[in-house]
Amino acid sequence: MAQTTPSLDDIIRRVREEAARQPEAASSPVVASVALPHLASEDNPLTVEEGETVALDLLLLEEGDTFLHNAYRVLLGREADPAGLDNYRAVLGHSGKLAVLSALRLSAEGRSRAVQVDGLALPMGLYGLARLLERRGIRVGMGRVLRALERWQGRRLAAVRSLMRRQAAASRQAEARLAGTEARLAVLFDLKAQYLETRQALAAARDEIARLRAEQRGQFQRLDTLLDRLAHNAAEPDVQQLAQRHAHDKIDLYYRAFEDANRGSLEEIRAKQSVYLPRFAALRAAGLQAPVLDIGCGRGEWLLLLQEQGWTVRGVDMNPVMVAACREQGLKAEVGDALACLRRLPDASLGAVTGFHIIEHVPFETLYGLFEEARRVLVPGGMILFETPNPENVLVGSHTFYHDFSHRNPVTPTSVSFLARYHGFERVEVERYNPYPESAKVPGDDPLTERVNGHLCGPQDYALIGYVPEHAA
């Protein structure tokens, strides 16, 4: 008897009848949902726990034996046996993934496990219908239909894979940004801790300064009373000299406080003065080993820097507070007048005479004497180095120079260079340092703007350097 091809209405009616005879699809004990699909691996095999629903896309992501192993684990709850694996490799080859999934799900084990695969109902129904028709001798070529469905599903999977790649890239970028943010937060937390520690240290320092100032005021009051009594009640010259000598103590203490507040910390000054160390390295390379005298040695930054370089150094300063600060650091320093100190020294006994921010404090007669005596006491090849505020900078010459009440007048590079040459120094040079920061300059790169910036924001200090001739008499 000839076979007849079923109509579309017959196929739909039989699909409905087949679905009605499989109640497990509606009453599956495995319930829940899976979010975005993820790729399985040997270290992380795809499995289904009690209470999960599996998305069809998740199963279709893999290929070949990996796909088959995942299908077995999800739909049958076990690993694939060799015979079954061989069988379904053949099914996969000629009918595709949907046929394999439908066959496994409709097997006895699959119906018993009753895993719900979201998106498999239509392929599974068509597959079941095809098997029903084949048992009745009707061949409908359902493999081609399932392949077509699989191709449609593949286009969806391509979109899913693209989305997953974009999400993975976004995730990596987010992780990188998070790592960077965490690193910056760690730095900020560290800075905050340092800031809090610094605040505590500053608070403690302020308390200590307040205590010392109160103690100092009491000492000054007692000293004033004592000096008044000595000055009025004793006629001996030595007692009067004692009163006059200590009457200047307040000014000495003020000047030390002024230095600390305005000149910079010890570390900052040392860093600035380090630019002169190559000059002393050159003296040593030339075989010069004679001692160095620093006049107006202040807190001793330069003495300590040279001593660390192996030089024999000593300082002189009229301020006993400054000299005490030097001695506390183990430096050789004496209270006294710089010119008088030089006059006591023998000829050709020093390798260098230096002075930082000293020549602007003295009258010309004293400055003249300093250069004259320095020329006498230096060995051949010896050096003078005097640093002073630079009046070529208009702001320095007209304003900041006068912050220090003990300054007499600015000294120009031209005048002091001539003074050095007049006394027989050669290789006289002027080096300029410490300009204002770029942020202080007037914007622009035209000649007029550059000239204005040069006068207003140029170097704030300069150093005069000169040498005794190598073959001095």
Tab-separated table of C-alpha atoms in Angstrom, residues 168-430:
chain	number	residue	atom	x	y	z
A	168	ALA	CA	34.726	39.857	29.373
A	169	ALA	CA	36.645	42.805	27.915
A	170	ALA	CA	34.563	45.247	29.958
A	171	SER	CA	35.145	43.093	33.027
A	172	ARG	CA	38.911	43.143	32.465
A	173	GLN	CA	38.864	46.887	32.019
A	174	ALA	CA	36.773	47.289	35.152
A	175	GLU	CA	39.156	45.048	37.079
A	176	ALA	CA	42.119	47.092	35.836
A	177	ARG	CA	40.397	50.319	36.845
A	178	LEU	CA	39.481	48.801	40.192
A	179	ALA	CA	43.070	47.701	40.749
A	180	GLY	CA	44.262	51.204	39.885
A	181	THR	CA	41.674	52.739	42.187
A	182	GLU	CA	42.646	50.385	44.990
A	183	ALA	CA	46.310	51.288	44.511
A	184	ARG	CA	45.479	54.999	44.608
A	185	LEU	CA	43.307	54.466	47.672
A	186	ALA	CA	46.167	52.637	49.362
A	187	VAL	CA	48.441	55.597	48.641
A	188	LEU	CA	45.788	58.020	49.888
A	189	PHE	CA	45.265	56.025	53.073
A	190	ASP	CA	49.019	55.969	53.601
A	191	LEU	CA	49.214	59.717	53.007
A	192	LYS	CA	46.305	60.246	55.372
A	193	ALA	CA	48.095	58.238	58.052
A	194	GLN	CA	51.268	60.257	57.470
A	195	TYR	CA	49.240	63.469	57.555
A	196	LEU	CA	47.660	62.521	60.863
A	197	GLU	CA	51.038	61.572	62.295
A	198	THR	CA	52.475	64.874	61.081
A	199	ARG	CA	49.578	66.792	62.607
A	200	GLN	CA	50.134	65.068	65.923
A	201	ALA	CA	53.855	65.775	65.734
A	202	LEU	CA	53.189	69.431	64.854
A	203	ALA	CA	50.726	69.751	67.712
A	204	ALA	CA	53.293	68.304	70.092
A	205	ALA	CA	55.964	70.614	68.648
A	206	ARG	CA	53.683	73.641	69.057
A	207	ASP	CA	53.050	72.697	72.660
A	208	GLU	CA	56.770	72.307	73.252
A	209	ILE	CA	57.525	75.638	71.566
A	210	ALA	CA	54.871	77.358	73.668
A	211	ARG	CA	56.383	75.834	76.809
A	212	LEU	CA	59.906	76.870	75.824
A	213	ARG	CA	58.772	80.391	74.961
A	214	ALA	CA	57.062	80.740	78.307
A	215	GLU	CA	60.198	79.454	80.003
A	216	GLN	CA	62.305	81.806	77.879
A	217	ARG	CA	60.169	84.798	78.801
A	218	GLY	CA	60.625	83.974	82.466
A	219	GLN	CA	64.381	83.675	81.993
A	220	PHE	CA	64.497	86.998	80.137
A	221	GLN	CA	62.548	88.666	82.897
A	222	ARG	CA	64.942	87.320	85.501
A	223	LEU	CA	67.922	88.273	83.293
A	224	ASP	CA	66.607	91.807	82.778
A	225	THR	CA	66.191	92.208	86.519
A	226	LEU	CA	69.706	90.878	87.141
A	227	LEU	CA	71.287	93.074	84.485
A	228	ASP	CA	69.505	96.165	85.794
A	229	ARG	CA	70.801	95.455	89.266
A	230	LEU	CA	74.334	94.883	87.992
A	231	ALA	CA	74.289	97.992	85.831
A	232	HIS	CA	73.043	100.272	88.632
A	233	ASN	CA	74.700	98.779	91.684
A	234	ALA	CA	78.180	97.814	90.465
A	235	ALA	CA	80.826	100.168	89.133
A	236	GLU	CA	83.385	97.529	88.140
A	237	PRO	CA	84.082	97.579	84.382
A	238	ASP	CA	83.927	93.773	84.055
A	239	VAL	CA	80.436	93.707	85.551
A	240	GLN	CA	79.273	96.412	83.165
A	241	GLN	CA	80.773	94.524	80.221
A	242	LEU	CA	78.923	91.374	81.345
A	243	ALA	CA	75.667	93.310	81.385
A	244	GLN	CA	76.288	94.744	77.920
A	245	ARG	CA	77.274	91.341	76.443
A	246	HIS	CA	74.115	89.586	77.592
A	247	ALA	CA	71.846	92.485	76.701
A	248	HIS	CA	71.942	91.194	73.080
A	249	ASP	CA	70.756	87.671	73.926
A	250	LYS	CA	67.156	88.403	72.988
A	251	ILE	CA	68.172	89.545	69.507
A	252	ASP	CA	70.309	86.439	69.017
A	253	LEU	CA	67.388	84.191	69.902
A	254	TYR	CA	65.092	86.193	67.617
A	255	TYR	CA	67.500	85.821	64.701
A	256	ARG	CA	67.701	82.047	65.178
A	257	ALA	CA	63.889	81.881	65.117
A	258	PHE	CA	63.839	84.111	62.005
A	259	GLU	CA	66.299	81.797	60.225
A	260	ASP	CA	64.207	78.737	61.070
A	261	ALA	CA	61.007	80.368	59.845
A	262	ASN	CA	62.230	82.073	56.660
A	263	ARG	CA	65.447	80.620	55.322
A	264	GLY	CA	64.247	77.016	55.129
A	265	SER	CA	64.829	73.768	56.952
A	266	LEU	CA	68.303	72.327	57.440
A	267	GLU	CA	67.556	69.725	54.765
A	268	GLU	CA	66.393	72.339	52.232
A	269	ILE	CA	69.486	74.491	52.749
A	270	ARG	CA	71.790	71.479	52.476
A	271	ALA	CA	70.123	70.524	49.202
A	272	LYS	CA	70.653	74.034	47.778
A	273	GLN	CA	74.281	74.236	48.947
A	274	SER	CA	75.109	70.844	47.415
A	275	VAL	CA	75.489	72.586	44.028
A	276	TYR	CA	78.864	73.906	45.248
A	277	LEU	CA	80.319	70.511	46.150
A	278	PRO	CA	81.782	69.913	42.632
A	279	ARG	CA	83.935	73.018	43.192
A	280	PHE	CA	85.440	71.436	46.288
A	281	ALA	CA	85.834	68.105	44.543
A	282	ALA	CA	87.904	69.949	41.907
A	283	LEU	CA	90.079	71.540	44.635
A	284	ARG	CA	90.764	68.113	46.113
A	285	ALA	CA	91.513	66.667	42.687
A	286	ALA	CA	94.112	69.450	42.286
A	287	GLY	CA	95.784	68.290	45.512
A	288	LEU	CA	94.454	71.026	47.814
A	289	GLN	CA	93.781	69.720	51.339
A	290	ALA	CA	93.993	72.883	53.504
A	291	PRO	CA	91.136	73.607	55.981
A	292	VAL	CA	88.007	75.612	55.167
A	293	LEU	CA	86.689	78.546	57.195
A	294	ASP	CA	82.995	79.455	56.927
A	295	ILE	CA	82.258	82.954	58.176
A	296	GLY	CA	78.747	83.644	59.473
A	297	CYS	CA	78.319	79.865	59.746
A	298	GLY	CA	74.753	80.116	61.156
A	299	ARG	CA	73.156	76.782	61.983
A	300	GLY	CA	76.030	74.827	60.422
A	301	GLU	CA	74.396	73.331	57.319
A	302	TRP	CA	77.425	74.068	55.125
A	303	LEU	CA	79.956	72.986	57.738
A	304	LEU	CA	78.227	69.649	58.142
A	305	LEU	CA	77.988	69.132	54.388
A	306	LEU	CA	81.714	69.748	53.873
A	307	GLN	CA	82.662	67.663	56.888
A	308	GLU	CA	80.727	64.742	55.416
A	309	GLN	CA	82.858	65.153	52.266
A	310	GLY	CA	86.028	64.742	54.338
A	311	TRP	CA	87.066	68.397	54.663
A	312	THR	CA	88.517	69.935	57.829
A	313	VAL	CA	86.122	72.790	58.577
A	314	ARG	CA	85.364	75.320	61.239
A	315	GLY	CA	82.993	78.261	61.499
A	316	VAL	CA	82.749	81.628	63.137
A	317	ASP	CA	79.562	83.557	63.942
A	318	MET	CA	78.731	86.490	66.191
A	319	ASN	CA	75.493	84.848	67.345
A	320	PRO	CA	76.085	82.523	70.336
A	321	VAL	CA	72.775	80.749	69.693
A	322	MET	CA	73.915	79.794	66.176
A	323	VAL	CA	77.309	78.647	67.415
A	324	ALA	CA	75.632	76.521	70.074
A	325	ALA	CA	73.520	74.886	67.345
A	326	CYS	CA	76.724	74.023	65.439
A	327	ARG	CA	78.413	72.568	68.481
A	328	GLU	CA	75.381	70.430	69.255
A	329	GLN	CA	76.034	68.729	65.895
A	330	GLY	CA	79.662	68.075	66.765
A	331	LEU	CA	80.969	70.899	64.546
A	332	LYS	CA	83.857	73.228	65.337
A	333	ALA	CA	82.555	76.779	65.662
A	334	GLU	CA	83.419	79.853	67.698
A	335	VAL	CA	81.675	83.040	68.686
A	336	GLY	CA	83.427	86.049	67.250
A	337	ASP	CA	83.898	88.613	64.530
A	338	ALA	CA	84.765	87.154	61.127
A	339	LEU	CA	87.306	89.848	60.201
A	340	ALA	CA	89.065	89.548	63.546
A	341	CYS	CA	89.163	85.777	63.119
A	342	LEU	CA	90.805	86.081	59.689
A	343	ARG	CA	93.370	88.584	60.972
A	344	ARG	CA	94.558	86.079	63.596
A	345	LEU	CA	95.340	83.414	60.985
A	346	PRO	CA	98.759	82.962	59.381
A	347	ASP	CA	99.389	83.515	55.683
A	348	ALA	CA	98.439	80.705	53.237
A	349	SER	CA	96.768	78.607	55.946
A	350	LEU	CA	93.322	77.976	54.424
A	351	GLY	CA	92.083	76.195	51.316
A	352	ALA	CA	88.792	78.099	51.081
A	353	VAL	CA	86.900	80.923	52.755
A	354	THR	CA	83.134	80.733	52.391
A	355	GLY	CA	80.176	82.781	53.553
A	356	PHE	CA	76.484	82.295	52.893
A	357	HIS	CA	74.322	85.403	53.156
A	358	ILE	CA	76.920	87.315	55.141
A	359	ILE	CA	78.387	90.017	52.892
A	360	GLU	CA	75.050	91.897	52.728
A	361	HIS	CA	75.182	92.324	56.533
A	362	VAL	CA	78.436	94.289	56.812
A	363	PRO	CA	79.535	97.840	55.944
A	364	PHE	CA	81.898	98.321	53.017
A	365	GLU	CA	84.966	98.802	55.206
A	366	THR	CA	84.379	95.372	56.743
A	367	LEU	CA	83.620	93.793	53.355
A	368	TYR	CA	86.843	95.262	51.978
A	369	GLY	CA	88.759	93.820	54.909
A	370	LEU	CA	87.180	90.379	54.454
A	371	PHE	CA	88.382	90.163	50.824
A	372	GLU	CA	91.800	91.526	51.742
A	373	GLU	CA	92.330	89.053	54.583
A	374	ALA	CA	90.856	86.135	52.636
A	375	ARG	CA	93.411	86.765	49.857
A	376	ARG	CA	96.203	86.704	52.439
A	377	VAL	CA	95.222	83.534	54.331
A	378	LEU	CA	94.391	81.390	51.270
A	379	VAL	CA	96.940	79.031	49.762
A	380	PRO	CA	97.733	79.307	46.039
A	381	GLY	CA	94.767	77.876	44.177
A	382	GLY	CA	92.514	78.509	47.197
A	383	MET	CA	88.959	79.715	46.704
A	384	ILE	CA	86.469	82.245	48.010
A	385	LEU	CA	82.752	81.521	47.774
A	386	PHE	CA	80.220	84.096	48.942
A	387	GLU	CA	76.478	83.634	48.343
A	388	THR	CA	74.146	86.625	48.725
A	389	PRO	CA	70.651	87.781	47.641
A	390	ASN	CA	70.534	88.763	43.971
A	391	PRO	CA	69.339	92.374	43.474
A	392	GLU	CA	69.097	91.763	39.694
A	393	ASN	CA	65.758	90.216	40.650
A	394	VAL	CA	63.605	93.292	41.239
A	395	LEU	CA	61.393	91.563	43.803
A	396	VAL	CA	64.451	90.532	45.794
A	397	GLY	CA	66.199	93.898	45.579
A	398	SER	CA	63.108	95.942	46.420
A	399	HIS	CA	61.168	93.663	48.741
A	400	THR	CA	62.273	90.276	50.080
A	401	PHE	CA	65.803	91.528	50.866
A	402	TYR	CA	64.339	93.696	53.622
A	403	HIS	CA	62.602	90.874	55.459
A	404	ASP	CA	65.817	90.584	57.471
A	405	PHE	CA	66.267	93.653	59.713
A	406	SER	CA	70.006	92.989	59.944
A	407	HIS	CA	70.544	93.391	56.184
A	408	ARG	CA	72.380	96.644	55.344
A	409	ASN	CA	72.164	96.874	51.544
A	410	PRO	CA	72.088	94.579	48.516
A	411	VAL	CA	75.446	93.837	46.897
A	412	THR	CA	75.453	93.698	43.099
A	413	PRO	CA	77.343	91.015	41.165
A	414	THR	CA	79.249	93.689	39.278
A	415	SER	CA	80.533	95.496	42.373
A	416	VAL	CA	81.579	92.404	44.307
A	417	SER	CA	83.232	90.887	41.217
A	418	PHE	CA	85.334	94.030	40.855
A	419	LEU	CA	86.210	93.903	44.558
A	420	ALA	CA	87.461	90.335	44.164
A	421	ARG	CA	89.611	91.178	41.134
A	422	TYR	CA	90.931	94.285	42.852
A	423	HIS	CA	92.340	92.094	45.634
A	424	GLY	CA	94.063	89.784	43.201
A	425	PHE	CA	91.588	86.948	42.769
A	426	GLU	CA	91.401	85.405	39.322
A	427	ARG	CA	88.896	83.199	37.483
A	428	VAL	CA	86.192	85.285	39.134
A	429	GLU	CA	82.740	83.913	38.335
A	430	VAL	CA	79.123	84.675	39.239
